[in-house]
Short mmCIF file of C-alpha atoms and ligand atoms in Angstrom, two decimals:
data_model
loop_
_atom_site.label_atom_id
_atom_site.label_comp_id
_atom_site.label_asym_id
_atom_site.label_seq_id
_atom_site.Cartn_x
_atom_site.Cartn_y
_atom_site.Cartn_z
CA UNK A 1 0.00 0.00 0.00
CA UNK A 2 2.69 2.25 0.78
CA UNK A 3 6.64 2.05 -0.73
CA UNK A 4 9.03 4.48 0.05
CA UNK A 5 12.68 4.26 -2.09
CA UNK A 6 15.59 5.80 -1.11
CA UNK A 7 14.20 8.78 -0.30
CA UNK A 8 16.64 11.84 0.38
CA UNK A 9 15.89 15.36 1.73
CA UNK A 10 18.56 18.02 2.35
CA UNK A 11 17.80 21.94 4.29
CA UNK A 12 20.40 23.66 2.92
CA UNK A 13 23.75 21.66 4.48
CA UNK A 14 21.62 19.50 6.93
CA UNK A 15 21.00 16.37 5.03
CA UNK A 16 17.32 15.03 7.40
CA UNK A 17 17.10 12.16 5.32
CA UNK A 18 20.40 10.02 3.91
CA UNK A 19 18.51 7.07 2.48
CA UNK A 20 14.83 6.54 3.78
CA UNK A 21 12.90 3.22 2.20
CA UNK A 22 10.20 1.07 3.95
CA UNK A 23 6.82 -0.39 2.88
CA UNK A 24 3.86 -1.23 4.41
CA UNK A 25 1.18 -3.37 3.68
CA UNK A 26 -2.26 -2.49 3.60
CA UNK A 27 -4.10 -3.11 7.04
CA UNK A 28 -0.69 -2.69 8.66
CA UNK A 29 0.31 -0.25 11.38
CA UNK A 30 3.87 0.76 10.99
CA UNK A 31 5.38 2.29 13.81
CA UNK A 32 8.38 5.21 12.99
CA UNK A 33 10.47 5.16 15.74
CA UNK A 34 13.69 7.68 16.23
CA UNK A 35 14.45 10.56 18.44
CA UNK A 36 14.47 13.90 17.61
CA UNK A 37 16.05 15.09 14.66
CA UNK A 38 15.99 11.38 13.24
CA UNK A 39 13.70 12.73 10.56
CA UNK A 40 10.27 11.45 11.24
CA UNK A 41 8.54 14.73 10.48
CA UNK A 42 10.60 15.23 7.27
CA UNK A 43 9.61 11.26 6.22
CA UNK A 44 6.06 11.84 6.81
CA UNK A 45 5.67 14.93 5.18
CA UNK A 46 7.23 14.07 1.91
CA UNK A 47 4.63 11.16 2.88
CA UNK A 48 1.82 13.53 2.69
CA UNK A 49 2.74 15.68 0.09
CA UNK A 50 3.46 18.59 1.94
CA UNK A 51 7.60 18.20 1.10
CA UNK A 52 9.24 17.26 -1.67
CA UNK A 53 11.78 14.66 -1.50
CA UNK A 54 15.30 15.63 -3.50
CA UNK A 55 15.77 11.91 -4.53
CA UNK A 56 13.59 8.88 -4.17
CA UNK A 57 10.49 7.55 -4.56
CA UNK A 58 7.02 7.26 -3.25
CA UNK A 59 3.89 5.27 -3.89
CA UNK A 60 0.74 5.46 -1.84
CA UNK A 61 -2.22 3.29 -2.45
CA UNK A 62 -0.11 2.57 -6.30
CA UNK A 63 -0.28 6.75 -7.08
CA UNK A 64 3.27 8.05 -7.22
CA UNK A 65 2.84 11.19 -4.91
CA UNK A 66 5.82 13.38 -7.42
CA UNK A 67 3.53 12.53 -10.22
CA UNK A 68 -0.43 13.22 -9.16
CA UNK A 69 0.22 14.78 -5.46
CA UNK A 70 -3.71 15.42 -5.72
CA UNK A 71 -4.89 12.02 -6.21
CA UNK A 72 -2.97 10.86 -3.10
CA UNK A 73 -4.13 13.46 -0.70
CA UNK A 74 -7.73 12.37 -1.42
CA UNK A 75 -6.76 8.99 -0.01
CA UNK A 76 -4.58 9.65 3.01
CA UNK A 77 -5.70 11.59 6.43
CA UNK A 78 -2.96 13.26 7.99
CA UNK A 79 -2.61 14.11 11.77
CA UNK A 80 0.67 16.59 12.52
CA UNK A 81 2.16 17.11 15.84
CA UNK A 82 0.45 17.61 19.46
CA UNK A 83 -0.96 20.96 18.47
CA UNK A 84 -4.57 19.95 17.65
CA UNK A 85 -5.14 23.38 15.25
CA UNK A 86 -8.51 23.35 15.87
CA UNK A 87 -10.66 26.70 15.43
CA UNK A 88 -11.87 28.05 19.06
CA UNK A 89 -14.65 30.06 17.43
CA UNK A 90 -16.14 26.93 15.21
CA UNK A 91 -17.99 24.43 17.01
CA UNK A 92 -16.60 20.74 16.98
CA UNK A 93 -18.80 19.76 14.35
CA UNK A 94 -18.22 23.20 12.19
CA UNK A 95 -14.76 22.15 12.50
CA UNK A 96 -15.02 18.90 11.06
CA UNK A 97 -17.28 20.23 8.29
CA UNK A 98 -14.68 22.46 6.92
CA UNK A 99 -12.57 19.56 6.54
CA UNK A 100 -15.17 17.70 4.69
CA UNK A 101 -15.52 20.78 2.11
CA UNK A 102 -11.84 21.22 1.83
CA UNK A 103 -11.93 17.50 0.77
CA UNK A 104 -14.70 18.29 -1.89
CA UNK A 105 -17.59 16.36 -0.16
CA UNK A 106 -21.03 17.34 -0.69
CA UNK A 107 -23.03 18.59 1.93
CA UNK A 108 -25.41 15.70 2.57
CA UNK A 109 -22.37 12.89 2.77
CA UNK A 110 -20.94 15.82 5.33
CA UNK A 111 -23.65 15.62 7.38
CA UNK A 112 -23.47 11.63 7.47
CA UNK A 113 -19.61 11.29 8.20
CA UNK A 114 -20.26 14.03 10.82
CA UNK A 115 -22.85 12.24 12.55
CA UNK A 116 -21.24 8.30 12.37
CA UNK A 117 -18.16 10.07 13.65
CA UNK A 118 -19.53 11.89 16.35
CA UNK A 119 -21.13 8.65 17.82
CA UNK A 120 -18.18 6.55 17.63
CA UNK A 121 -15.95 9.12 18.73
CA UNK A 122 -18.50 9.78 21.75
CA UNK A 123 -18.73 13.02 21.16
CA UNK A 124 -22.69 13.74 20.58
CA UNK A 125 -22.60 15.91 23.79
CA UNK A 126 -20.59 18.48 22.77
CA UNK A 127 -20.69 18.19 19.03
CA UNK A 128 -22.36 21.77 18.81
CA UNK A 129 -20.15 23.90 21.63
CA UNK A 130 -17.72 25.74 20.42
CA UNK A 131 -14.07 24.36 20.65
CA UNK A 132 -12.60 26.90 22.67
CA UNK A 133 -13.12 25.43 25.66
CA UNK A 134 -12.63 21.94 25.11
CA UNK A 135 -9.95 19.99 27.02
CA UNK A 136 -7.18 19.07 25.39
CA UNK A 137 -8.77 15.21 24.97
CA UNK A 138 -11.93 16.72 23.23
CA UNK A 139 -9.77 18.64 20.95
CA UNK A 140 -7.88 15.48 20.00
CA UNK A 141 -10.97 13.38 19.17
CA UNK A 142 -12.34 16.39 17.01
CA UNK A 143 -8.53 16.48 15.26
CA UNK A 144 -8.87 12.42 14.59
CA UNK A 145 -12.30 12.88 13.27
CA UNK A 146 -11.27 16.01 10.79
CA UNK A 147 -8.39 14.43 9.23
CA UNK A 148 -10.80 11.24 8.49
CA UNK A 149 -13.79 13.20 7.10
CA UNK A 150 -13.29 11.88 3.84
CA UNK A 151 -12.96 8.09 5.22
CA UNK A 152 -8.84 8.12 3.50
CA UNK A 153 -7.50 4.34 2.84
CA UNK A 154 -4.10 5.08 4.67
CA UNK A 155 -3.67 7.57 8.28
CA UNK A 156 -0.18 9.53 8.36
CA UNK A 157 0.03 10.54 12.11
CA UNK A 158 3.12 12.47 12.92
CA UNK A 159 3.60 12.05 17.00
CA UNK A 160 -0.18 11.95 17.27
CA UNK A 161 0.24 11.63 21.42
CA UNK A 162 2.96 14.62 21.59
CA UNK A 163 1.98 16.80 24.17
CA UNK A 164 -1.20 14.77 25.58
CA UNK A 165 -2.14 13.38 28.90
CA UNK A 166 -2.61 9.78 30.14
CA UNK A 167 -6.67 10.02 29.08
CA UNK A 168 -5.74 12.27 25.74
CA UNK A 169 -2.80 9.88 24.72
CA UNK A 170 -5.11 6.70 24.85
CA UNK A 171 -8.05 7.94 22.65
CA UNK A 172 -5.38 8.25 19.99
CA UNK A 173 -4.25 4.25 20.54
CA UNK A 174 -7.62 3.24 20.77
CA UNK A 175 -8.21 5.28 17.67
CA UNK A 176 -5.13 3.86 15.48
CA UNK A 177 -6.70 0.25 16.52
CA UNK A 178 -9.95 1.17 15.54
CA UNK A 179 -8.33 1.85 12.25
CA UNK A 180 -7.02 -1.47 12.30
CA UNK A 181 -9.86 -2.88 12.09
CA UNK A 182 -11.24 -0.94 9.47
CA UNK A 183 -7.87 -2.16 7.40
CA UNK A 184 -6.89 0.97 6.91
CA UNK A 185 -3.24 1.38 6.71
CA UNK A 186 -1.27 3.30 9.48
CA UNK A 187 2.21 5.72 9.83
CA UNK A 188 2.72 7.17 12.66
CA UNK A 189 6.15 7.98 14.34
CA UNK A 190 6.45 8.36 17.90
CA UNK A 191 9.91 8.83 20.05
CA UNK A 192 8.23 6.00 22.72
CA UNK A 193 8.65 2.88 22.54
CA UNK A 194 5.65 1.48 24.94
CA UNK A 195 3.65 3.60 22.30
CA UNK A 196 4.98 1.67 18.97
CA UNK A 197 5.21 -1.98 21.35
CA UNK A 198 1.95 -1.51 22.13
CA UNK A 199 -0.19 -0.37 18.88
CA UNK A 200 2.50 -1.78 15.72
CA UNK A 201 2.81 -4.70 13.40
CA UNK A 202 5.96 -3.25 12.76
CA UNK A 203 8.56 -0.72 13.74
CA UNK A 204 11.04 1.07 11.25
CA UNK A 205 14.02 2.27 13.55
CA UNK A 206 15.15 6.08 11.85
CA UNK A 207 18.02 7.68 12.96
CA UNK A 208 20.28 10.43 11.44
CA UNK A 209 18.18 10.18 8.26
CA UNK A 210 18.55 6.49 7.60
CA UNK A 211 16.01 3.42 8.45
CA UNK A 212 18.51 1.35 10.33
CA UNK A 213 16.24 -1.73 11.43
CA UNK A 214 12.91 -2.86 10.34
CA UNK A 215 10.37 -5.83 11.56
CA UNK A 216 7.96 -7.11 14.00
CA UNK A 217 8.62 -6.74 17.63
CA UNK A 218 9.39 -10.36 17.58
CA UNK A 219 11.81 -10.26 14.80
CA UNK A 220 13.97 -7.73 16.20
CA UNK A 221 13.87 -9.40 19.61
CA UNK A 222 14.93 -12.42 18.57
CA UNK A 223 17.47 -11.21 16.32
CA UNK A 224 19.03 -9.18 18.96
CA UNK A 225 18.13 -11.46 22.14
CA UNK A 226 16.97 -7.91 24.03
CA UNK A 227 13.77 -5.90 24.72
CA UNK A 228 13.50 -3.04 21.47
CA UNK A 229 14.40 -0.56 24.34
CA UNK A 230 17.38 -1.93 24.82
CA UNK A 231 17.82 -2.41 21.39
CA UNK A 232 16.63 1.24 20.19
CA UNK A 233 19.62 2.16 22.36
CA UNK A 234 22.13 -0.05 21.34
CA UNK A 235 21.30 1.23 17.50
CA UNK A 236 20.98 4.80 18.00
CA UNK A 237 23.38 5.04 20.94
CA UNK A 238 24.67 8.10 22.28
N1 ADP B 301 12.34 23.21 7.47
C1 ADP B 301 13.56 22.86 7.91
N2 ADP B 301 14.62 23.67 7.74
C2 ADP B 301 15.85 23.31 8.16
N3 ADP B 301 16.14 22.16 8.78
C3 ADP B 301 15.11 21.30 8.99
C4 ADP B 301 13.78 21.60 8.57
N4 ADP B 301 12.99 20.55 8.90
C5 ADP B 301 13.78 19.67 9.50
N5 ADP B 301 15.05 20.08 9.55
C6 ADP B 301 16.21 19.34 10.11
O1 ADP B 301 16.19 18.03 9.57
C7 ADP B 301 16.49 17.06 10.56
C8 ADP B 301 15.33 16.09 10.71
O2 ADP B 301 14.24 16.78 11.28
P1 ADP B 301 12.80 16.12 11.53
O3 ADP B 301 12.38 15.39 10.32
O4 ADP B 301 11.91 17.20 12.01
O5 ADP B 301 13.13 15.07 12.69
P2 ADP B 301 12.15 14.40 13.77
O6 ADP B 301 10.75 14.65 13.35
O7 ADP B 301 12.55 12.97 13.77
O8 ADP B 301 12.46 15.06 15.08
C9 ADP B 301 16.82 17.84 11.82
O9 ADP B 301 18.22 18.03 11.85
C10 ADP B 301 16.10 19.15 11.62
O10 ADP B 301 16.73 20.18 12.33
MG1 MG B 302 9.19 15.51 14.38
#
């Protein structure tokens, strides 16, 4: 569903990404791991379109995202950093209605994805207040909901639980599972390890611009006989 070749990105003389390939299967959750300044953000927003690669390749859902960068937005939802950039004046479901327009839906398959998300996001209660006084948990379920308005086959999620508390943090994991089990296919990079152990079929280790491990959790257990904290260290060292 998603390959990624030898992908390179430089800002003037820092080179963020060296040589970046992975793919993922559709229905997968891949989990980015790397700390900061591994090039996660740089990864997924070539990813999303939003950054274009100097070298390398990328092909979401079989759409080469150099070649029809419009075509692949309409299938991916993208969730960036902690900071929800929801609009305090819009209620939560004016919010996720702007999404739906900016996505070209019409109005009455709006109203529909509005509703269905509302209810499985539990948020009928509030649906109608205005955002600016939401906690930051309510702001993070209206986030989730926006950037799936248009029901996208693959979820980018850069550090989705950056930022969040305990209760915020887990309506994101039980969100990327939900996904799951739609079979929708899941990035999302995260600097925690519980995080990726817990919600990924597999884990790409990045560091200085370069994937240096990929597999299950088992795989790269077994291969290295130690837990993938000790092994994120060993890799990335200090
Ligand atoms: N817009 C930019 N301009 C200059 N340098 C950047 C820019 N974006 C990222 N970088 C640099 O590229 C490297 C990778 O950054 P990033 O992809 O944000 O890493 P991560 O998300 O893993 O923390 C870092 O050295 C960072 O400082
Ligand atoms: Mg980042």
């Amino acid at each position: 569903m998603i390959n990624v070749k030898g992908l390179k990105k430089s800002f003037k003389d820092v080179e963020a990404l060296k040589d970046v390939s992975f793919n993922v299967n559709q229905g997968e959750i891949l989990g980015l791991l790397g700390e900061n300044g591994a090039g996660k953000t740089t990864t997924l927003r070539i990813l999303a379109t939003m950054l274009k690669a100097d070298d390398g390749e990328v092909v979401l859902g079989g759409i080469n995202v150099a070649n029809n960068p419009e075509a692949v937005r309409k299938k991916i939802g993208i969730l960036f950093g902690g900071e929800s950039g929801i609009y305090d004046r819009l209620t939560a479901r004016e919010n996720i209605e702007y999404y739906g327009q900016l996505n070209d839906m019409d109005s009455a398959s709006i109203k529909d994805r509005v509703d269905h998300l509302s209810r499985i996001f539990e948020m009928d209660e509030y649906i109608d207040r205005r955002a600016g006084k939401f906690s930051k948990g309510m702001k993070q379920k209206v986030a989730l909901a926006r950037s799936i308005v248009h029901n996208p086959e693959i979820m980018l999620f850069d550090e989705p639980t950056s930022g969040l508390d305990v209760t915020a943090a887990r309506v994101v994991h039980k969100f990327i599972n939900s996904c799951k089990e739609e079979g929708k296919t899941v990035v999302f990079s995260s600097h925690t390890m519980s995080e990726v152990e817990k919600l990924c079929d597999r884990v790409a280790i990045i560091h200085k611009g370069k994937i240096i491990e990929i597999g299950t959790i088992t795989e790269l257990t077994d291969k290295y006989q130690k837990s993938v904290e000790e092994l994120f260290v060993e890799l990335v060292g200090e």
